[in-house]
Coordinates of C-alpha atoms in Angstrom, one line a residue:
Chain F
M24 CA -53.9 21.1 -176.0
L25 CA -52.2 24.2 -175.4
G26 CA -48.7 23.9 -173.8
T27 CA -48.0 20.3 -175.1
G28 CA -45.7 21.8 -177.8
L29 CA -43.8 23.7 -175.0
I30 CA -43.3 20.5 -173.0
Q31 CA -41.9 18.8 -175.9
G32 CA -39.6 21.5 -176.6
L33 CA -38.4 21.5 -172.9
A34 CA -38.0 17.7 -173.2
V35 CA -35.8 18.3 -176.4
T36 CA -33.5 20.8 -174.6
A37 CA -33.4 18.5 -171.6
R38 CA -32.3 15.5 -173.7
N39 CA -29.6 17.7 -175.3
F40 CA -28.4 18.9 -171.9
V41 CA -27.9 15.4 -170.4
G42 CA -26.6 14.1 -173.8
S43 CA -23.9 16.6 -173.8
F44 CA -22.5 15.0 -170.7
H45 CA -22.6 11.6 -172.3
G46 CA -20.1 10.8 -175.3
T47 CA -19.1 12.8 -178.2
K48 CA -22.3 12.1 -180.4
R49 CA -23.9 15.5 -179.2
F50 CA -20.8 17.2 -177.5
V51 CA -18.5 17.6 -180.4
T52 CA -16.3 20.6 -179.2
T53 CA -12.6 20.0 -179.4
Q54 CA -10.6 22.2 -177.0
Y55 CA -8.4 23.6 -179.8
P56 CA -4.9 24.6 -178.8
E57 CA -4.7 21.6 -176.5
E58 CA -6.6 18.9 -178.5
R59 CA -6.6 19.0 -182.2
T60 CA -8.9 17.0 -184.6
K61 CA -7.1 15.2 -187.5
L62 CA -7.6 17.4 -190.7
P63 CA -9.3 15.6 -193.6
E64 CA -6.8 14.5 -196.2
A65 CA -8.3 16.5 -198.8
Y66 CA -7.8 19.7 -196.8
R67 CA -5.1 22.0 -198.4
N68 CA -4.3 25.7 -198.2
F69 CA -0.7 26.8 -199.1
P70 CA 2.0 25.3 -201.2
F71 CA 5.3 23.9 -200.1
L72 CA 8.4 22.5 -201.8
V73 CA 9.1 18.8 -201.5
C74 CA 12.5 17.6 -200.7
E75 CA 13.8 14.2 -200.5
S76 CA 15.7 14.2 -197.1
A77 CA 14.9 16.2 -193.9
D78 CA 18.5 16.4 -193.2
D79 CA 19.6 18.4 -196.4
P80 CA 16.5 20.0 -197.7
M81 CA 18.3 22.4 -199.9
G82 CA 20.4 19.8 -201.4
T83 CA 17.5 17.4 -202.2
L84 CA 14.8 19.7 -203.6
R85 CA 12.8 18.3 -206.3
C86 CA 12.3 21.6 -207.9
V87 CA 14.6 22.4 -211.0
A88 CA 13.6 26.0 -211.3
C89 CA 11.6 25.4 -214.5
Q90 CA 9.6 28.5 -213.5
I91 CA 6.3 27.0 -214.9
C92 CA 4.6 27.5 -211.7
E93 CA 5.8 31.1 -211.6
K94 CA 4.4 31.7 -214.9
E95 CA 1.1 29.9 -214.2
C96 CA 0.3 31.5 -210.8
P97 CA -2.8 33.5 -211.4
P98 CA -2.1 36.0 -208.4
Q99 CA 1.6 35.8 -209.2
C100 CA 2.8 35.1 -205.8
I101 CA 5.7 32.9 -206.7
Y102 CA 9.2 34.3 -207.4
I103 CA 12.0 32.3 -208.6
E104 CA 15.6 32.9 -209.5
K105 CA 17.4 30.1 -211.3
S106 CA 20.9 29.1 -210.1
K107 CA 24.1 29.7 -212.2
D108 CA 25.4 26.3 -211.4
K109 CA 24.1 22.8 -211.4
K110 CA 23.8 20.4 -208.6
P111 CA 22.9 16.7 -208.6
D112 CA 19.4 16.1 -207.7
A113 CA 17.9 13.3 -205.9
N114 CA 18.7 10.9 -208.7
G115 CA 22.1 12.2 -209.0
K116 CA 21.5 14.0 -212.3
M117 CA 22.9 17.5 -212.5
Q118 CA 20.2 20.0 -212.5
I119 CA 19.6 23.7 -212.1
Y120 CA 18.1 24.5 -208.8
P121 CA 16.1 27.4 -207.5
A122 CA 18.6 29.9 -205.9
V123 CA 15.6 31.9 -204.7
F124 CA 12.0 30.5 -204.3
D125 CA 9.7 32.9 -202.6
I126 CA 5.9 32.4 -202.0
D127 CA 4.0 35.5 -200.6
I128 CA 1.4 33.6 -198.6
A129 CA -0.4 36.9 -198.2
V130 CA -1.2 36.9 -201.9
C131 CA -1.6 33.2 -202.7
M132 CA -5.2 32.2 -203.2
S133 CA -4.7 28.3 -202.6
C134 CA -5.7 27.4 -206.2
Q135 CA -3.3 24.6 -206.3
I136 CA -2.6 25.5 -210.1
C137 CA 1.3 25.4 -209.3
V138 CA 0.8 21.7 -208.1
E139 CA -1.0 20.9 -211.0
V140 CA 1.4 22.2 -213.7
C141 CA 4.6 21.1 -212.0
P142 CA 6.1 18.3 -214.2
F143 CA 8.5 17.2 -211.3
D144 CA 5.9 16.9 -208.5
A145 CA 8.2 19.4 -206.6
I146 CA 5.5 21.5 -205.2
E147 CA 2.6 20.3 -203.2
M148 CA -0.2 21.6 -201.1
D149 CA 0.3 21.9 -197.3
Q150 CA -2.1 21.9 -194.3
V151 CA -0.7 24.7 -192.2
F152 CA -3.2 27.0 -190.8
E153 CA -1.4 28.6 -187.8
I154 CA 0.8 31.1 -189.9
A155 CA -0.6 34.2 -188.5
A156 CA 2.2 36.9 -188.5
T157 CA 2.6 40.4 -187.0
D158 CA 4.2 41.8 -190.1
R159 CA 2.7 40.8 -193.4
F160 CA 5.8 41.8 -195.5
T161 CA 8.3 39.6 -193.8
G162 CA 6.1 37.2 -191.8
L163 CA 4.0 36.1 -194.7
M164 CA 6.9 36.0 -197.2
M165 CA 8.2 32.3 -197.2
D166 CA 11.5 31.8 -198.8
R167 CA 12.7 28.3 -199.9
H168 CA 14.0 27.4 -196.5
A169 CA 10.8 27.9 -195.0
L170 CA 8.9 26.3 -197.9
A171 CA 11.2 23.0 -198.0
K172 CA 9.6 20.0 -196.2
P173 CA 10.5 16.4 -196.6
N174 CA 8.7 13.9 -198.6
G175 CA 7.9 12.0 -195.3
Y176 CA 5.7 15.1 -194.2
F177 CA 3.8 14.9 -197.5
H178 CA 3.1 11.3 -196.8
Q179 CA 1.8 12.2 -193.4
I180 CA -0.7 14.9 -194.7
H181 CA -1.8 13.5 -198.1
P182 CA -1.0 9.7 -197.9
T183 CA -2.9 8.6 -201.0
Q184 CA -1.5 11.4 -203.2
A185 CA 2.0 10.9 -201.8
E186 CA 1.9 7.2 -202.4
E187 CA 0.7 7.9 -206.2
V188 CA 3.4 10.5 -206.6
D189 CA 6.0 8.2 -205.3
S190 CA 5.1 5.1 -207.4
R191 CA 5.0 7.3 -210.4
L192 CA 8.4 8.8 -209.7
A193 CA 9.9 5.4 -208.9
A194 CA 8.5 4.1 -212.2
E195 CA 10.1 6.9 -214.1
R196 CA 13.3 6.5 -212.2
L197 CA 13.2 2.7 -213.2
A198 CA 12.5 3.7 -216.8
A199 CA 15.3 6.1 -216.8
E200 CA 17.7 3.6 -215.2
K201 CA 16.7 1.1 -218.0
K202 CA 17.2 3.5 -220.6
A203 CA 20.6 4.5 -219.3
Q204 CA 21.6 0.8 -219.0
A205 CA 20.2 0.3 -222.5
A206 CA 22.2 3.4 -223.7
A207 CA 25.3 2.2 -221.9
A208 CA 24.8 -1.3 -223.4
A209 CA 24.5 0.2 -226.8
K210 CA 27.4 2.3 -226.3
A211 CA 29.3 -0.6 -225.0
A212 CA 28.1 -2.9 -227.8
P213 CA 29.3 -1.1 -230.9
R214 CA 32.6 -0.2 -229.2
P215 CA 34.4 -3.6 -229.4
A216 CA 33.5 -3.9 -233.1
P217 CA 33.4 -0.3 -234.5
A218 CA 35.5 -1.2 -237.4
P219 CA 33.8 -4.0 -239.3
P220 CA 30.4 -2.6 -239.4
A221 CA 31.9 0.7 -240.6
Q222 CA 32.6 -0.7 -243.8
S223 CA 29.0 -1.9 -244.3
P224 CA 26.7 0.4 -242.3
G225 CA 23.8 -2.1 -241.9
A226 CA 20.4 -1.4 -240.6
P227 CA 20.7 -3.4 -237.2
S228 CA 23.6 -1.5 -235.9
A229 CA 22.3 1.9 -236.9
Q230 CA 18.9 1.1 -235.2
A231 CA 20.4 0.1 -231.9
P232 CA 21.7 3.4 -230.6
K233 CA 18.7 5.4 -231.8
P234 CA 16.4 4.9 -228.7
A235 CA 19.4 5.5 -226.4
A236 CA 20.2 8.9 -228.1
P237 CA 17.6 11.0 -226.4
A238 CA 18.3 9.4 -223.0
A239 CA 22.1 10.4 -223.3
Chain Z
M15 CA -42.8 17.7 -131.1
S16 CA -39.6 17.7 -128.9
P17 CA -37.1 16.5 -131.3
A18 CA -38.6 19.2 -133.9
A19 CA -38.3 21.7 -131.2
T20 CA -34.8 20.9 -130.7
T21 CA -34.0 21.0 -134.5
H22 CA -35.6 24.7 -134.4
E23 CA -33.0 25.6 -132.0
S24 CA -30.0 24.0 -133.5
L25 CA -26.9 26.1 -133.8
L26 CA -26.9 25.9 -137.7
E27 CA -30.5 26.9 -137.8
R28 CA -30.1 29.9 -135.5
G29 CA -26.7 30.7 -136.9
P30 CA -27.5 33.8 -138.9
V31 CA -29.4 35.4 -136.1
L32 CA -26.6 34.5 -133.4
L33 CA -24.1 35.9 -135.7
R34 CA -26.0 39.3 -136.0
D35 CA -26.6 39.3 -132.3
W36 CA -22.9 38.7 -131.7
L37 CA -21.9 41.3 -134.0
T38 CA -24.1 44.2 -132.8
G39 CA -25.1 43.0 -129.5
F40 CA -22.7 45.5 -127.7
L41 CA -24.3 48.5 -129.1
P42 CA -27.0 50.5 -127.3
E43 CA -30.6 50.0 -128.4
P44 CA -31.2 52.7 -131.2
A45 CA -27.7 52.3 -132.8
R46 CA -28.1 48.4 -132.5
W47 CA -31.3 48.7 -134.6
V48 CA -29.4 50.7 -137.2
A49 CA -26.5 48.4 -137.3
N50 CA -28.7 45.4 -137.6
C51 CA -30.4 47.0 -140.7
L52 CA -27.1 47.9 -142.2
L53 CA -25.9 44.3 -141.6
I54 CA -28.9 43.0 -143.2
I55 CA -28.4 45.3 -146.3
V56 CA -24.8 44.2 -146.7
A57 CA -25.8 40.5 -146.2
I58 CA -28.4 40.7 -149.1
L59 CA -26.2 42.7 -151.4
A60 CA -23.3 40.2 -150.7
V61 CA -25.5 37.2 -151.2
F62 CA -27.6 38.1 -154.1
G63 CA -24.5 40.1 -155.8
L64 CA -22.6 36.7 -155.6
L65 CA -25.7 34.9 -156.8
F66 CA -26.0 37.3 -159.8
A67 CA -22.5 36.7 -160.7
F68 CA -22.7 33.0 -160.6
L69 CA -26.1 32.9 -162.1
T70 CA -24.9 34.5 -165.2
L71 CA -22.2 31.9 -165.4
A72 CA -24.5 29.1 -164.7
E73 CA -26.9 30.5 -167.4
R74 CA -24.0 30.5 -170.0
K75 CA -22.8 27.0 -168.9
I76 CA -26.3 25.5 -169.1
L77 CA -27.3 27.3 -172.3
G78 CA -24.0 26.0 -173.6
R79 CA -24.7 22.4 -172.6
I80 CA -28.2 22.6 -174.0
Q81 CA -26.7 23.8 -177.4
N82 CA -24.1 21.2 -177.1
R83 CA -21.0 23.1 -176.3
P84 CA -19.1 23.6 -173.1
G85 CA -19.7 27.3 -172.3
P86 CA -17.0 29.4 -170.8
N87 CA -14.4 27.1 -169.3
R88 CA -11.1 29.1 -169.6
T89 CA -11.1 31.6 -166.9
G90 CA -10.4 29.9 -163.6
W91 CA -11.4 26.2 -162.8
F92 CA -14.5 25.4 -164.9
G93 CA -14.8 29.2 -165.7
L94 CA -15.5 30.2 -162.2
L95 CA -13.7 33.5 -162.5
Q96 CA -15.7 34.3 -165.6
P97 CA -18.2 36.7 -163.9
F98 CA -15.3 38.5 -162.3
A99 CA -13.5 38.9 -165.5
D100 CA -16.9 40.1 -167.0
G101 CA -17.2 42.6 -164.2
I102 CA -13.7 44.0 -164.7
K103 CA -14.4 44.3 -168.5
M104 CA -17.7 46.2 -167.8
L105 CA -15.9 48.5 -165.4
T106 CA -13.1 49.4 -167.5
K107 CA -15.4 49.9 -170.7
E108 CA -16.0 53.5 -171.8
D109 CA -19.2 54.9 -170.6
I110 CA -20.8 56.6 -173.5
V111 CA -23.6 59.1 -173.1
P112 CA -25.3 60.2 -176.5
R113 CA -25.0 63.9 -177.0
A114 CA -28.7 64.3 -177.4
A115 CA -29.4 62.3 -174.3
S116 CA -30.6 63.7 -171.2
P117 CA -27.7 63.2 -168.9
V118 CA -29.3 63.0 -165.5
L119 CA -32.1 60.8 -166.5
H120 CA -29.8 58.5 -168.5
F121 CA -27.7 58.2 -165.6
L122 CA -30.6 57.8 -163.1
A123 CA -32.5 55.1 -165.0
P124 CA -30.2 52.1 -164.2
V125 CA -29.6 53.3 -160.7
V126 CA -33.5 53.5 -160.2
L127 CA -34.1 50.2 -161.7
L128 CA -31.5 48.5 -159.6
A129 CA -32.7 50.4 -156.4
A130 CA -36.3 49.2 -157.1
S131 CA -35.4 45.7 -157.6
I132 CA -33.3 45.6 -154.5
L133 CA -36.2 46.9 -152.5
T134 CA -38.3 43.9 -153.2
F135 CA -35.7 41.7 -151.5
A136 CA -36.8 43.4 -148.1
V137 CA -39.9 41.3 -147.3
I138 CA -38.9 37.9 -148.5
P139 CA -38.4 35.5 -145.6
Y140 CA -35.2 33.8 -146.3
G141 CA -35.4 31.3 -143.3
R142 CA -36.9 30.9 -139.9
D143 CA -36.8 34.5 -138.3
L144 CA -34.8 35.6 -141.3
V145 CA -37.1 38.4 -142.9
P146 CA -35.4 41.7 -143.1
V147 CA -38.5 43.8 -142.8
E148 CA -41.5 42.3 -141.0
L149 CA -44.5 44.1 -142.8
D150 CA -48.2 43.4 -142.4
A151 CA -48.8 44.3 -146.0
A152 CA -45.6 42.7 -147.3
V153 CA -47.1 41.4 -150.5
L154 CA -48.5 44.7 -151.4
Y155 CA -45.2 46.3 -150.7
F156 CA -43.5 43.8 -153.0
F157 CA -45.6 44.6 -156.0
A158 CA -45.6 48.4 -155.2
A159 CA -41.7 48.4 -155.2
G160 CA -41.6 46.0 -158.3
A161 CA -43.7 48.5 -160.1
A162 CA -41.0 51.1 -159.9
T163 CA -39.0 49.1 -162.5
E164 CA -41.4 50.0 -165.1
L165 CA -40.9 53.6 -164.5
A166 CA -37.0 53.0 -164.8
V167 CA -37.3 51.2 -168.0
F168 CA -39.3 53.9 -169.6
T169 CA -37.0 56.7 -168.2
A170 CA -34.1 54.7 -169.9
G171 CA -35.7 54.6 -173.2
W172 CA -36.9 58.3 -173.1
A173 CA -33.5 59.7 -171.9
S174 CA -31.6 57.8 -174.5
H175 CA -33.1 60.0 -177.2
N176 CA -33.0 57.0 -179.5
K177 CA -36.1 55.9 -181.6
Y178 CA -35.2 52.2 -180.9
A179 CA -34.8 52.9 -177.2
L180 CA -38.1 54.8 -177.1
L181 CA -39.9 52.3 -179.1
A182 CA -38.5 49.5 -176.9
A183 CA -39.5 51.4 -173.8
M184 CA -43.1 51.7 -174.9
R185 CA -43.2 48.0 -175.6
A186 CA -41.7 47.1 -172.2
L187 CA -44.2 49.4 -170.5
A188 CA -47.1 47.8 -172.3
Q189 CA -45.8 44.5 -171.4
L190 CA -45.0 45.1 -167.8
I191 CA -48.4 46.8 -167.2
S192 CA -50.1 43.8 -169.0
Y193 CA -48.5 41.2 -167.0
E194 CA -48.7 43.1 -163.7
L195 CA -52.3 42.2 -163.8
P196 CA -52.2 38.4 -164.1
L197 CA -49.3 38.4 -161.6
L198 CA -51.4 40.3 -159.0
L199 CA -54.5 38.1 -159.7
S200 CA -52.6 35.0 -159.2
V201 CA -51.5 36.3 -155.9
V202 CA -55.0 37.1 -154.6
P203 CA -56.1 33.5 -154.0
V204 CA -53.1 33.1 -151.8
V205 CA -54.0 36.0 -149.7
L206 CA -57.6 34.8 -149.7
A207 CA -56.8 31.2 -148.5
T208 CA -54.2 32.4 -145.9
G209 CA -56.1 35.4 -144.7
T210 CA -53.0 37.4 -144.5
L211 CA -50.7 39.9 -146.6
S212 CA -47.7 39.3 -144.6
T213 CA -45.1 37.0 -146.2
T214 CA -44.1 35.6 -142.7
G215 CA -47.8 34.7 -142.1
I216 CA -48.2 33.1 -145.5
V217 CA -45.1 30.8 -144.9
A218 CA -46.4 30.0 -141.4
A219 CA -49.7 28.9 -142.9
Q220 CA -47.9 26.5 -145.2
S221 CA -46.3 24.6 -142.3
G222 CA -47.0 21.1 -141.3
W223 CA -47.6 17.9 -143.2
K224 CA -50.8 16.1 -144.1
W225 CA -50.5 12.4 -143.1
G226 CA -46.9 13.2 -142.2
F227 CA -45.4 13.4 -145.5
V228 CA -47.6 15.7 -147.8
P229 CA -46.6 19.3 -147.2
H230 CA -49.2 22.0 -146.8
W231 CA -47.8 23.8 -149.6
L232 CA -50.2 26.0 -151.6
V233 CA -48.9 24.5 -154.9
F234 CA -50.3 21.1 -153.8
T235 CA -53.9 22.3 -154.3
P236 CA -55.6 22.7 -157.6
W237 CA -55.9 26.4 -157.6
G238 CA -52.5 26.8 -156.0
A239 CA -51.0 24.9 -158.9
A240 CA -52.8 27.0 -161.4
A241 CA -52.0 30.2 -159.6
F242 CA -48.3 29.1 -159.4
A243 CA -48.1 28.5 -163.1
I244 CA -49.8 31.9 -164.0
F245 CA -47.3 33.6 -161.5
M246 CA -44.3 32.1 -163.0
V247 CA -45.4 32.8 -166.6
S248 CA -46.2 36.4 -165.4
A249 CA -42.8 36.7 -163.6
L250 CA -41.0 35.7 -166.6
A251 CA -42.6 38.4 -168.5
E252 CA -42.0 40.9 -165.8
S253 CA -38.3 40.1 -165.6
N254 CA -38.1 40.8 -169.4
R255 CA -36.6 37.3 -170.1
S256 CA -37.0 35.0 -173.0
P257 CA -39.5 34.2 -174.4
F258 CA -40.9 37.5 -173.2
D259 CA -37.7 39.6 -174.0
L260 CA -39.6 41.8 -176.6
P261 CA -38.1 45.0 -175.3
E262 CA -34.6 43.6 -176.0
A263 CA -35.6 41.9 -179.3
E264 CA -32.2 42.4 -181.1
S265 CA -33.7 41.5 -184.5
E266 CA -36.1 44.3 -184.4
L267 CA -34.9 46.9 -181.9
I268 CA -31.1 46.4 -181.6
A269 CA -31.0 46.2 -177.7
G270 CA -34.1 48.0 -176.8
H271 CA -33.9 50.5 -174.1
L272 CA -30.3 49.2 -173.4
T273 CA -29.2 50.5 -176.9
E274 CA -27.5 53.5 -175.7
Y275 CA -26.0 52.2 -172.5
S276 CA -22.7 50.8 -172.2
G277 CA -20.1 49.7 -169.7
F278 CA -21.2 49.6 -166.1
K279 CA -24.6 51.2 -166.7
Y280 CA -25.3 48.3 -169.0
A281 CA -24.2 45.9 -166.2
L282 CA -26.6 47.7 -163.9
F283 CA -29.4 46.8 -166.1
F284 CA -28.4 43.2 -166.2
M285 CA -28.0 43.0 -162.5
A286 CA -31.4 44.6 -162.1
E287 CA -32.9 42.1 -164.5
Y288 CA -31.4 39.1 -162.5
F289 CA -32.3 40.7 -159.1
A290 CA -35.9 41.0 -160.3
M291 CA -35.8 37.4 -161.3
C292 CA -34.5 36.3 -158.0
A293 CA -37.1 38.4 -156.1
S294 CA -39.9 37.0 -158.3
S295 CA -38.7 33.4 -157.6
G296 CA -38.3 34.2 -154.0
L297 CA -41.8 35.4 -153.7
A298 CA -43.1 32.3 -155.6
V299 CA -41.2 30.1 -153.2
T300 CA -42.8 32.1 -150.4
L301 CA -46.3 32.2 -151.7
F302 CA -46.6 28.7 -153.2
L303 CA -43.7 26.4 -152.3
G304 CA -44.0 26.6 -148.6
G305 CA -41.2 29.3 -148.2
W306 CA -38.4 27.9 -146.1
H307 CA -40.2 24.7 -144.9
A308 CA -38.6 21.5 -145.5
P309 CA -40.6 19.2 -147.8
L310 CA -40.5 16.2 -145.4
P311 CA -40.3 16.2 -141.6
V312 CA -37.3 13.8 -141.5
L313 CA -35.3 16.6 -143.5
E314 CA -36.1 19.2 -141.0
F315 CA -32.4 19.0 -139.8
I316 CA -31.2 21.0 -142.8
P317 CA -31.5 24.6 -141.8
S318 CA -34.4 26.6 -143.2
Y319 CA -32.3 29.0 -145.3
V320 CA -30.9 26.1 -147.2
W321 CA -34.2 25.0 -148.1
F322 CA -35.3 28.4 -149.3
A323 CA -32.1 28.5 -151.4
V324 CA -32.7 25.0 -153.0
K325 CA -36.1 26.1 -154.0
L326 CA -34.9 29.5 -155.3
L327 CA -32.3 28.0 -157.3
A328 CA -34.6 25.2 -158.7
L329 CA -36.9 28.1 -160.0
L330 CA -34.0 30.1 -161.3
L331 CA -32.8 27.0 -163.1
G332 CA -36.3 26.6 -164.5
F333 CA -36.1 30.1 -166.0
I334 CA -32.9 29.4 -167.7
W335 CA -34.2 26.2 -169.1
I336 CA -37.1 28.0 -170.7
R337 CA -34.8 30.6 -172.0
A338 CA -33.0 28.0 -173.8
T339 CA -36.1 26.3 -175.2
M340 CA -38.7 29.0 -176.1
P341 CA -38.5 31.5 -179.2
R342 CA -39.5 34.9 -178.6
L343 CA -43.2 35.9 -178.9
R344 CA -44.4 38.5 -181.3
I345 CA -45.8 41.6 -179.6
D346 CA -49.3 40.9 -180.5
Q347 CA -49.0 37.4 -179.3
L348 CA -47.5 38.7 -176.1
M349 CA -50.6 40.9 -175.5
R350 CA -53.0 38.3 -176.5
L351 CA -51.4 35.8 -174.1
A352 CA -51.9 38.3 -171.1
W353 CA -55.3 39.6 -171.8
K354 CA -57.1 36.8 -173.4
F355 CA -55.5 33.9 -171.6
L356 CA -53.8 34.7 -168.3
V357 CA -56.2 37.4 -166.9
P358 CA -59.5 35.3 -167.5
L359 CA -57.6 32.2 -166.1
A360 CA -56.6 34.1 -163.1
L361 CA -59.9 35.4 -162.5
V362 CA -61.5 31.9 -162.7
N363 CA -58.9 30.7 -160.5
L364 CA -60.0 33.2 -157.8
G365 CA -63.4 31.5 -158.0
T366 CA -61.7 28.2 -157.6
A367 CA -59.8 29.3 -154.5
A368 CA -63.0 30.8 -153.1
F369 CA -64.8 27.4 -153.6
W370 CA -61.7 25.6 -152.1
S371 CA -61.9 28.1 -149.0
I372 CA -65.7 27.6 -148.5
T373 CA -65.5 23.7 -148.6
F374 CA -62.7 23.3 -146.2
Q375 CA -64.7 21.2 -143.9
W376 CA -66.0 18.7 -146.4
E377 CA -64.7 15.2 -145.4
G378 CA -64.6 11.6 -146.7
P379 CA -66.2 11.3 -150.0
F380 CA -66.9 14.9 -150.2
Q381 CA -63.2 15.6 -150.1
L382 CA -63.0 13.8 -153.5
V383 CA -65.8 15.9 -154.9
R384 CA -64.1 18.9 -153.7
W385 CA -60.8 17.9 -155.6
A386 CA -62.8 16.9 -158.7
V387 CA -64.6 20.2 -158.9
A388 CA -61.6 22.2 -158.1
A389 CA -59.6 20.4 -160.7
G390 CA -62.3 20.7 -163.3
L391 CA -62.4 24.5 -162.6
V392 CA -58.6 24.7 -163.3
V393 CA -58.4 22.3 -166.4
G394 CA -61.7 23.2 -168.0
P395 CA -60.9 26.9 -168.5
F396 CA -57.4 26.2 -169.3
Y397 CA -58.6 24.0 -172.2
V398 CA -61.2 26.2 -173.4
L399 CA -59.2 29.3 -173.4
G400 CA -56.2 27.5 -174.9
R401 CA -58.3 26.4 -177.8
G402 CA -59.5 29.9 -178.2
L403 CA -56.0 31.3 -177.9
S404 CA -54.7 29.0 -180.8
A405 CA -57.8 29.1 -182.8
G406 CA -56.9 29.5 -186.5
L407 CA -53.4 29.3 -185.7
G408 CA -53.3 25.5 -185.6
P409 CA -50.6 23.4 -187.3
R410 CA -49.5 24.9 -190.4
T411 CA -49.3 23.0 -193.7
Y412 CA -46.5 23.9 -196.0
R413 CA -47.2 23.8 -199.7
F414 CA -44.6 24.1 -202.6
A415 CA -45.5 27.3 -204.4

């Protein structure tokens, strides 16, 4: 009969009206500046530089200024200048560090290629979206001080990925330590008896330092 | 009747009249009449101006809730200052008049439209002894004043010198004239039954209760319910609101006759639309819902103007609810609904009302017969005409190509 569809429609809208006052099933609005929804872990937009400690971000940057990301970046928004001197990195090893590391956020296209090519897990994707600036030349040009964020922050925004990176780095560090120990042992072992084997350069003594050589 | 008589004279009930007499009582007779009229005009403009302001807010809030969002809630507490922010915005906006437009008519159209819709407020009884102008032909006056809005809409479309505006104005004219007919035809039975064209007379005819609790409102008769439904559909179309907002169909006509209007002139059009909606609802309350009468004798202690306001707001909320639900009609569907459905239905309804008036002295079992016949006369044509209206348009089946 004519009009039944209209009444059904009115019932639907009435249900929505009443339902919007009860619970969040229908009423999903978040009052943005005051309330915030948790961003999904997979959300990413612009890169940041990972440092080990929040107290000394410039001293503990993972970045060694290898410039791979600079070369790979499709829109070429990364600019790096290598340092002339070396500084100990988080593992205490002497490394070059980036004297200048700029990312032009206005140019960045959030492709994540820099993150994928980085052999040191030094650059990761951030979740900042409130970076509007009144001046695009200075406001959107992020230098290394603005880009450096501690590893703890990385754990906050991408827990799974940070977990994976940390375990890999820990494994590498462990392997490096073992190698260093082995190298130290190898160096220490031949030293007390350098003279006797010298007369007869046998296979066992020559093989022992070999694996330690690249590590040293 | 003594308790009822005392409630009629309660301070709250007589408040508005006493206030008016207190304000203008010291004046000599002719000046007092003028002052009274001015006071009434100010009161109507203030009350309906504020109602317009908060109705826009209520509409936005309710539409929002129906669409599962909060609506405006930043300006003031619960967004209560939003209408005033909108008003300031409208006032400070640039008023653009197209070079090709006729400047005088372009300016005159919103003014005439608003004036015509305000005129209709004059004959609605807002409460006991609260009718601005006591006219014997009040219903006639209401429709005569309301019909002037059609002229203003066409003036707006013509003066804008814009093809969309002109097309929309033609559409609006066709729509308004088509729906004027069922609107008037649905009012005729009321005049037939009450025997008067005066709105106060019609309200007085609906006073009292049957068996002490069923009010004598005309909507509680078969023909009254049908006439009320036809009246509300036509009033919806007359006030250019969804689902009959064809003249402003933005998908086809940009903003219709409002295309070339900006700033406060645009706000005036909006105000006129809401005023027309309020006036139509007020007349519907007067004609069918017992005017300012309380629904139950025990509720008579609440002043009559409050009852009028409650009924008016209920109808206005109904309008908003319908706006949130119905999609817009196509122009041919609109015309078909008016001429093939509402007009015949209203004509049949006239016969039903006549039958009802003739058989007013039927008693006992005849009363049942009277109800059955009248209900049949309402539902039968509705069913038959409804089938005819949707013939060939039945549920569509979708096939993959």
